[in-house]
mmCIF file of C-alpha atoms in Angstrom:
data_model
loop_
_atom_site.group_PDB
_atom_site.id
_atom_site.type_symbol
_atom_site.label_atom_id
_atom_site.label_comp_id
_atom_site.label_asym_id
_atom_site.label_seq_id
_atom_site.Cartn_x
_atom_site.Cartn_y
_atom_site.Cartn_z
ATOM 1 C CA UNK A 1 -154.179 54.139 -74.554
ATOM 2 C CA UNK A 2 -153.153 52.138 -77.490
ATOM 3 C CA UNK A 3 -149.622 50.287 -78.512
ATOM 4 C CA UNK A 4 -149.090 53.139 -80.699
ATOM 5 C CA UNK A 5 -149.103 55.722 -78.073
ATOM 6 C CA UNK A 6 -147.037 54.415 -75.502
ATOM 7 C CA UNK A 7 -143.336 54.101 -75.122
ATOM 8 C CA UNK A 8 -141.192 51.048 -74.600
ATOM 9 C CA UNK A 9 -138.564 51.058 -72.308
ATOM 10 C CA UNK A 10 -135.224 50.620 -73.486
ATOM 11 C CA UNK A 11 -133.001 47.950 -71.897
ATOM 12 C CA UNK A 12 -130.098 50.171 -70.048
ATOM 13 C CA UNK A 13 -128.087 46.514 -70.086
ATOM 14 C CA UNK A 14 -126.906 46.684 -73.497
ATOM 15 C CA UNK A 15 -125.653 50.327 -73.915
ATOM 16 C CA UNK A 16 -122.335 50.639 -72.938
ATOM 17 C CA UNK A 17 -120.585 53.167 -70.445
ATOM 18 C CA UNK A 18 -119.137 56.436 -71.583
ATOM 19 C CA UNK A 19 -116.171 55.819 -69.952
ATOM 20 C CA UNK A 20 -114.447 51.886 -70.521
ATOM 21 C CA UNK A 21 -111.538 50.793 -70.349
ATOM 22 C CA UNK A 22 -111.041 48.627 -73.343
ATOM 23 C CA UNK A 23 -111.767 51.689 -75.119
ATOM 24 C CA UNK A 24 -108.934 53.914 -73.785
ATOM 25 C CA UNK A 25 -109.816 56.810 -75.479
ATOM 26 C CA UNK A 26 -113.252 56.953 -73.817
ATOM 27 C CA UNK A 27 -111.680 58.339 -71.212
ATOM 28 C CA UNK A 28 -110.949 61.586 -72.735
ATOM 29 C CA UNK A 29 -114.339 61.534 -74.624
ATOM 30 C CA UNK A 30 -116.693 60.206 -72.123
ATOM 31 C CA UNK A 31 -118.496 62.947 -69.531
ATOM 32 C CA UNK A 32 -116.774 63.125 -66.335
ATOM 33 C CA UNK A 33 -119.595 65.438 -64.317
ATOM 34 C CA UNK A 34 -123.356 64.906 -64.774
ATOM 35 C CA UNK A 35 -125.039 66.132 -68.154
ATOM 36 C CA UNK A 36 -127.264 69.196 -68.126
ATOM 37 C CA UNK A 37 -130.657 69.398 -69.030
ATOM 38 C CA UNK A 38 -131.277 72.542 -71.875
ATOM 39 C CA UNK A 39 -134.202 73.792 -72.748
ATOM 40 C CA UNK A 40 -135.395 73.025 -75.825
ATOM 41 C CA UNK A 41 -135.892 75.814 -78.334
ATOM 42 C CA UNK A 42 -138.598 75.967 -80.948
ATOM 43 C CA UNK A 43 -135.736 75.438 -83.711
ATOM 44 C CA UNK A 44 -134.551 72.234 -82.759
ATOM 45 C CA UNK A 45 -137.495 70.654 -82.842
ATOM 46 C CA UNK A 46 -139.221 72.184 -86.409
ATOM 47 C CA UNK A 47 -136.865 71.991 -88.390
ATOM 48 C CA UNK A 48 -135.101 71.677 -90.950
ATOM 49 C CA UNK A 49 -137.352 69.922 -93.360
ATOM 50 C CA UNK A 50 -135.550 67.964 -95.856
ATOM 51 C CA UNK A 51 -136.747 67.013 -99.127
ATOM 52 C CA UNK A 52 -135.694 65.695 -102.118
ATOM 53 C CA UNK A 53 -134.817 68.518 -104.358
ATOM 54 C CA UNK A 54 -132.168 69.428 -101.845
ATOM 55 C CA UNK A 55 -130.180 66.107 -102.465
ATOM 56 C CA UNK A 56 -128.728 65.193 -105.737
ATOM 57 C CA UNK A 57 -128.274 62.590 -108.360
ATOM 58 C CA UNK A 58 -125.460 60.845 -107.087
ATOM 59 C CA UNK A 59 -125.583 61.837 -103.495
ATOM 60 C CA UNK A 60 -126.279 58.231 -102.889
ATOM 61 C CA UNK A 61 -123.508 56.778 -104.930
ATOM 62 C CA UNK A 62 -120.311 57.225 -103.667
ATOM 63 C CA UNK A 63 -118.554 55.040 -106.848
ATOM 64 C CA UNK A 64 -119.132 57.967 -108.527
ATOM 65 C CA UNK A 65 -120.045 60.551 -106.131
ATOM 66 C CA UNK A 66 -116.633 61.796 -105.990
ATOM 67 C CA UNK A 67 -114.939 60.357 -108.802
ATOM 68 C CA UNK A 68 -112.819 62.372 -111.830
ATOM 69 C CA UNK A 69 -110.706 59.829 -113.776
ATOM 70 C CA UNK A 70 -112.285 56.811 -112.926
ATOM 71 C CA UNK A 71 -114.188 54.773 -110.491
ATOM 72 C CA UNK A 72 -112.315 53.907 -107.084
ATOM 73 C CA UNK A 73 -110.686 51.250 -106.354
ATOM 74 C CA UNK A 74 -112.778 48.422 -104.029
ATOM 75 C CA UNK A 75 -115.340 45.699 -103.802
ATOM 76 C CA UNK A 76 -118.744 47.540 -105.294
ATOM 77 C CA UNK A 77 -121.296 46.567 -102.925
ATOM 78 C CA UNK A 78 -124.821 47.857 -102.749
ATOM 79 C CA UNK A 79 -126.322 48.858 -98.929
ATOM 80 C CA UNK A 80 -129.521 48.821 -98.138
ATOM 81 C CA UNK A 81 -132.496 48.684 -95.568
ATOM 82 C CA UNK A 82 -134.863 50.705 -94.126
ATOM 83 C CA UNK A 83 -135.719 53.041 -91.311
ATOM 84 C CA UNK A 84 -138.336 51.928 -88.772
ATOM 85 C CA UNK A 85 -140.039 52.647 -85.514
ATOM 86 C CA UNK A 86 -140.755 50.539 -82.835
ATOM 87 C CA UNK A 87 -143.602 48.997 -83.555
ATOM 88 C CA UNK A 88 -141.735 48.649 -87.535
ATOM 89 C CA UNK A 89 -143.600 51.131 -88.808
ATOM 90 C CA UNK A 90 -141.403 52.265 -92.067
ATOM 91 C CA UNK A 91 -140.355 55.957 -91.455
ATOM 92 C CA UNK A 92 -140.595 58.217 -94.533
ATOM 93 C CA UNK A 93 -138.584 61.297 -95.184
ATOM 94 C CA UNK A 94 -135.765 60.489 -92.855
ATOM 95 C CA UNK A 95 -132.335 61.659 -94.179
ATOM 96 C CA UNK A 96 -129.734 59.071 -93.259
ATOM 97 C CA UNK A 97 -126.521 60.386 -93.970
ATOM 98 C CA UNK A 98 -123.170 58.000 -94.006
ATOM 99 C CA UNK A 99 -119.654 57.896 -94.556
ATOM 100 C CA UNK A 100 -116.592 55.567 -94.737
ATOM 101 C CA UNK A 101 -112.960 54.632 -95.230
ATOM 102 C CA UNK A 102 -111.983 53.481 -98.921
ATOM 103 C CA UNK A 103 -110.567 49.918 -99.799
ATOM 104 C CA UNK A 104 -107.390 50.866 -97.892
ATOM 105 C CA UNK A 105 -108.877 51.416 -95.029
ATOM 106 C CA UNK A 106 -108.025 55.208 -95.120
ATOM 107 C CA UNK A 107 -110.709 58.330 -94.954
ATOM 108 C CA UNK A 108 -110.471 61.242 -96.702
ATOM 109 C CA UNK A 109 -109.478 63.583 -93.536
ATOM 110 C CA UNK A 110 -106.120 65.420 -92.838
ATOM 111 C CA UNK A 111 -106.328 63.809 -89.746
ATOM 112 C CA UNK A 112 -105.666 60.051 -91.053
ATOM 113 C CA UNK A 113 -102.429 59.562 -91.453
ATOM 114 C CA UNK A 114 -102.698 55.620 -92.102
ATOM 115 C CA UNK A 115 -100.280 54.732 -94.535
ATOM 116 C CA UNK A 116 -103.127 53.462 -96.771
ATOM 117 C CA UNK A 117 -103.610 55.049 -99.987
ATOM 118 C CA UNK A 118 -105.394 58.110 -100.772
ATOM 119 C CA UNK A 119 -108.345 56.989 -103.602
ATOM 120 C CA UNK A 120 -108.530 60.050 -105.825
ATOM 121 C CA UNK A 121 -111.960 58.859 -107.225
ATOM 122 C CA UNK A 122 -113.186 58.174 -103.711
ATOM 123 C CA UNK A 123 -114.825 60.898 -101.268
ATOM 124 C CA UNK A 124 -116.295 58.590 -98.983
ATOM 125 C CA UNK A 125 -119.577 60.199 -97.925
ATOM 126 C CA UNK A 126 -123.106 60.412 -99.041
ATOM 127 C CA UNK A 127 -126.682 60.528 -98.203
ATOM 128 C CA UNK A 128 -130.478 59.551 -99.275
ATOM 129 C CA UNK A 129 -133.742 60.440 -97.755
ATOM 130 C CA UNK A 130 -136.399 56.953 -96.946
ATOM 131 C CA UNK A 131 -139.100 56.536 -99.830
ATOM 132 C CA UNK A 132 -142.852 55.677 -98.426
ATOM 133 C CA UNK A 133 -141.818 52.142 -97.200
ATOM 134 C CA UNK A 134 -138.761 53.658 -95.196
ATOM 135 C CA UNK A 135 -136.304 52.188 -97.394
ATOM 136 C CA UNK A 136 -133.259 53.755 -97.680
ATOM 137 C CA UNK A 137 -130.195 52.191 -100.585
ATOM 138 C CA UNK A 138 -126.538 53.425 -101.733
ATOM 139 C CA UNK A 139 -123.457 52.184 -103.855
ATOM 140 C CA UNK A 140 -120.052 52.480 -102.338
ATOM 141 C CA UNK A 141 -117.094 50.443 -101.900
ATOM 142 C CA UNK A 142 -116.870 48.220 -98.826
ATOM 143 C CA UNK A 143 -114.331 49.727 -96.539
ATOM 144 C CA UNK A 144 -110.740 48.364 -95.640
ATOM 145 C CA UNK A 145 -109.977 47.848 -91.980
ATOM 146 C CA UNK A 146 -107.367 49.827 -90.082
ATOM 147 C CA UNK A 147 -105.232 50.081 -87.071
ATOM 148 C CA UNK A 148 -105.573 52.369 -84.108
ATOM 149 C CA UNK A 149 -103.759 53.326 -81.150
ATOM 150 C CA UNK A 150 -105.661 52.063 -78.770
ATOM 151 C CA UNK A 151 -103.734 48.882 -77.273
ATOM 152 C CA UNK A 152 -100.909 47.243 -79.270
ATOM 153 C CA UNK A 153 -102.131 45.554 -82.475
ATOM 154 C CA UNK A 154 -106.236 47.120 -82.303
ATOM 155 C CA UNK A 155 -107.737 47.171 -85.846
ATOM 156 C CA UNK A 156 -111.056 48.734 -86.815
ATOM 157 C CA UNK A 157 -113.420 45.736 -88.897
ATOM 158 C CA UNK A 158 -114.732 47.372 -91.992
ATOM 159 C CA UNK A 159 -117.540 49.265 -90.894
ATOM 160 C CA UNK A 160 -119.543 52.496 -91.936
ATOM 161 C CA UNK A 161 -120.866 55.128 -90.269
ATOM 162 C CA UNK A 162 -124.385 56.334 -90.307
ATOM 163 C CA UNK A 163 -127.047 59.459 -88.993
ATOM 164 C CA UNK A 164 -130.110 59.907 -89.414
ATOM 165 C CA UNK A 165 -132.674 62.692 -88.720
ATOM 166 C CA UNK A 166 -135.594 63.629 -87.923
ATOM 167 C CA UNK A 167 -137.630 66.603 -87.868
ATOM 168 C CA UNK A 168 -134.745 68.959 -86.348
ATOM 169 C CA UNK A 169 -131.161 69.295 -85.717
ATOM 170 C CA UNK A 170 -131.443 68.093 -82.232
ATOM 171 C CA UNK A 171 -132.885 64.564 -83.494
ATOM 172 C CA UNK A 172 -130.087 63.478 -85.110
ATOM 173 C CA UNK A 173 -128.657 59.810 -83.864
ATOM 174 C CA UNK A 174 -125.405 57.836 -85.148
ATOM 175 C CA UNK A 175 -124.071 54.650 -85.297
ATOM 176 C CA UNK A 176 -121.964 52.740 -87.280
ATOM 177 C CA UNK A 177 -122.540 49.338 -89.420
ATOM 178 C CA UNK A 178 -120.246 45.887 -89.745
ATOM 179 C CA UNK A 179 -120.584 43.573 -92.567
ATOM 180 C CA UNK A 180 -121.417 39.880 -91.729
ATOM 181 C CA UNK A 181 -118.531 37.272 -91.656
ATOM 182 C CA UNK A 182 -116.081 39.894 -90.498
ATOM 183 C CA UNK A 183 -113.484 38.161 -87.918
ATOM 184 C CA UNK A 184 -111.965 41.328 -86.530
ATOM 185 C CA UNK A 185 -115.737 42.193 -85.289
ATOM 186 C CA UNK A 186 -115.152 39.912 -82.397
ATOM 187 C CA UNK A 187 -111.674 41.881 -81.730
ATOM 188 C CA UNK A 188 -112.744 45.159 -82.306
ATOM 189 C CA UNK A 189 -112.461 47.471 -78.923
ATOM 190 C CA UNK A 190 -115.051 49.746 -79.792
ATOM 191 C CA UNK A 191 -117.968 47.301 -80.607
ATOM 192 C CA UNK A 192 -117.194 45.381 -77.695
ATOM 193 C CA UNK A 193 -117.760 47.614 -75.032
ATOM 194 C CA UNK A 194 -121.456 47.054 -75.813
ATOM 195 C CA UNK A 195 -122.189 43.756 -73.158
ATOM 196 C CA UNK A 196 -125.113 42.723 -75.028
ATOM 197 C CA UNK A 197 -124.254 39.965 -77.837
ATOM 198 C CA UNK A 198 -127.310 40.537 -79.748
ATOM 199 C CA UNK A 199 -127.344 44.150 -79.415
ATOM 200 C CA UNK A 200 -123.537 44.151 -81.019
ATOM 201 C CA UNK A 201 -125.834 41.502 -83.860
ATOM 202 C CA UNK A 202 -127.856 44.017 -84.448
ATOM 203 C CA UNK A 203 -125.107 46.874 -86.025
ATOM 204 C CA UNK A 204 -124.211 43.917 -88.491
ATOM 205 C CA UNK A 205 -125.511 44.093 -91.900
ATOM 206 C CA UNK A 206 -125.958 40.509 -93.723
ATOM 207 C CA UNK A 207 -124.981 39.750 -97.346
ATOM 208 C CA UNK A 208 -128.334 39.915 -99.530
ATOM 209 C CA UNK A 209 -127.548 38.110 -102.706
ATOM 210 C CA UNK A 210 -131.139 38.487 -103.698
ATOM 211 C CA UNK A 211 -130.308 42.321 -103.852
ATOM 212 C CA UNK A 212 -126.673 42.111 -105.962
ATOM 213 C CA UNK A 213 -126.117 42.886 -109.251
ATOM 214 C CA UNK A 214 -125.179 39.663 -111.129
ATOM 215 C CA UNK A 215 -121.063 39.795 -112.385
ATOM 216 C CA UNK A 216 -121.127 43.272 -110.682
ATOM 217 C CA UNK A 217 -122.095 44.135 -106.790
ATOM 218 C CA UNK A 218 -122.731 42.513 -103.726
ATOM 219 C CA UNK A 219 -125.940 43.941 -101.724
ATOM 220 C CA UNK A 220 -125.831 44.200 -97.838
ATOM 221 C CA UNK A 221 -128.971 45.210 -95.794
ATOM 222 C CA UNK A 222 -129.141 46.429 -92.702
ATOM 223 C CA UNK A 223 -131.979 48.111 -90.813
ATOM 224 C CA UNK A 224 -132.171 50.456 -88.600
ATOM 225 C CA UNK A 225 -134.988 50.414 -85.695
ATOM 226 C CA UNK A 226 -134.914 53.848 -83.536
ATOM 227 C CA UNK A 227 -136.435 52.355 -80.188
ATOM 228 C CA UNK A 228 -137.711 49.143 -78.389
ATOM 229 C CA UNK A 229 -136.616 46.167 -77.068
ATOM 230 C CA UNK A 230 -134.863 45.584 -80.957
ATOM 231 C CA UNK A 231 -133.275 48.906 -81.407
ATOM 232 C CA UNK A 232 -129.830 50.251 -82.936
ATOM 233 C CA UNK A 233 -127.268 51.510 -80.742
ATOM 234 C CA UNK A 234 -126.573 54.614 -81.300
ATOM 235 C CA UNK A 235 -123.456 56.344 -80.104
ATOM 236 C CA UNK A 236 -125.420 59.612 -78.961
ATOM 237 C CA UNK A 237 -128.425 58.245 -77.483
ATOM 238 C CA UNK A 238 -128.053 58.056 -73.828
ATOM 239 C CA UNK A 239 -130.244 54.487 -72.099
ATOM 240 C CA UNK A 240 -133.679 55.757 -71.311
ATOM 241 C CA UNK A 241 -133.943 58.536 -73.867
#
């Protein structure tokens, strides 16, 4: 049987535990009794199919995306990357779907209650499906960090979160991304629970000036690899799977 056919391992070193405690609130999310194994129906795995008539013009630019009087307030950067397998085989098709908190470091939830402001040009979500070569690309606004109550000063780096799909509903994985240079990445509770320093490397996107916009936007690119010895961590991927 050839490369292409087989499976590589993945390392079960570098994904962390459900349940840590420098992440407190793992405890309440993690699994306290064993998982159970479903069947699979004929649903999850067929479908939906997404193409690009379903997605529209600005879906992938979330400077204007959401915006009424104005574009929001922020750093314009450009993201971009692509999707690969593990043997970096580009992925076409595959909707990655991400969202963030604006310059403030607030999101657009009744939940958040962070005393940054509310950006009324700025939803904070998007989406794109990969072109031929797997390459995926969106305008936002990079993100402002925030505090949570997890011990007493944690902050969140700037970071965005990311899903992508596959064929069904059931193949859906998420992550999140960090931008290069950030010094509350080394801080940050959540990241760290991940043992593996270049596993935690590999959720950072790196500055791309070849990709900016001269007097304009910054360009970050980040890809994402869905299994091998190089993948991303996801969040819902369990080690082995």
């Amino acid at each position: 049987m050839s490369l292409d056919h087989e499976f590589i391992q993945r390392d079960h070193s570098q994904h962390p535990p459900a349940i840590t405690p420098l992440y407190k609130t793992s405890a309440y999310r993690g699994p306290a009794k064993p998982l159970w194994s479903l069947q699979t129906s004929l649903s999850d795995v067929t479908g939906p199919l997404f193409s690009p008539h379903e997605l529209g013009p600005l879906d992938n630019d979330l400077i204007r995306n959401y915006a009424t009087s104005g574009d929001p307030v922020g750093e314009r950067i450009i993201v971009h990357g692509r999707v690969l397998d593990v043997n970096a085989r580009p992925m076409q098709g595959v909707l990655v779907e991400f969202w963030q908190a604006n310059a403030s470091g607030r999101y657009r939830h009744r939940n958040d209650t962070y005393i940054g402001a509310i950006d009324p040009n700025f939803g904070g979500c998007g989406r794109c499906l990969t072109d031929a070569e797997g390459r995926y690309v969106f305008r936002t606004v990079k993100p402002g960090p925030y505090p949570f109550r997890n011990r007493v000063n944690d902050w969140r780096p700037a970071h965005i979160h990311f899903s992508v799909f596959g064929s069904g509903f059931a193949q859906r994985l998420i992550t999140q991304m960090y931008f290069e240079g950030d010094p509350l990445i080394r801080h940050d509770s959540i990241i760290n629970t991940i043992s593996d320093a270049a596993a935690r490397e590999r959720l950072v996107a790196r500055l791309d000036l070849d990709a900016a916009v001269p007097l304009d936007t910054l360009a970050y690119r980040w890809d994402i690899v869905l299994r091998g010895a190089r993948a991303t961590l996801f969040e819902n991927k369990m080690p082995g799977s």
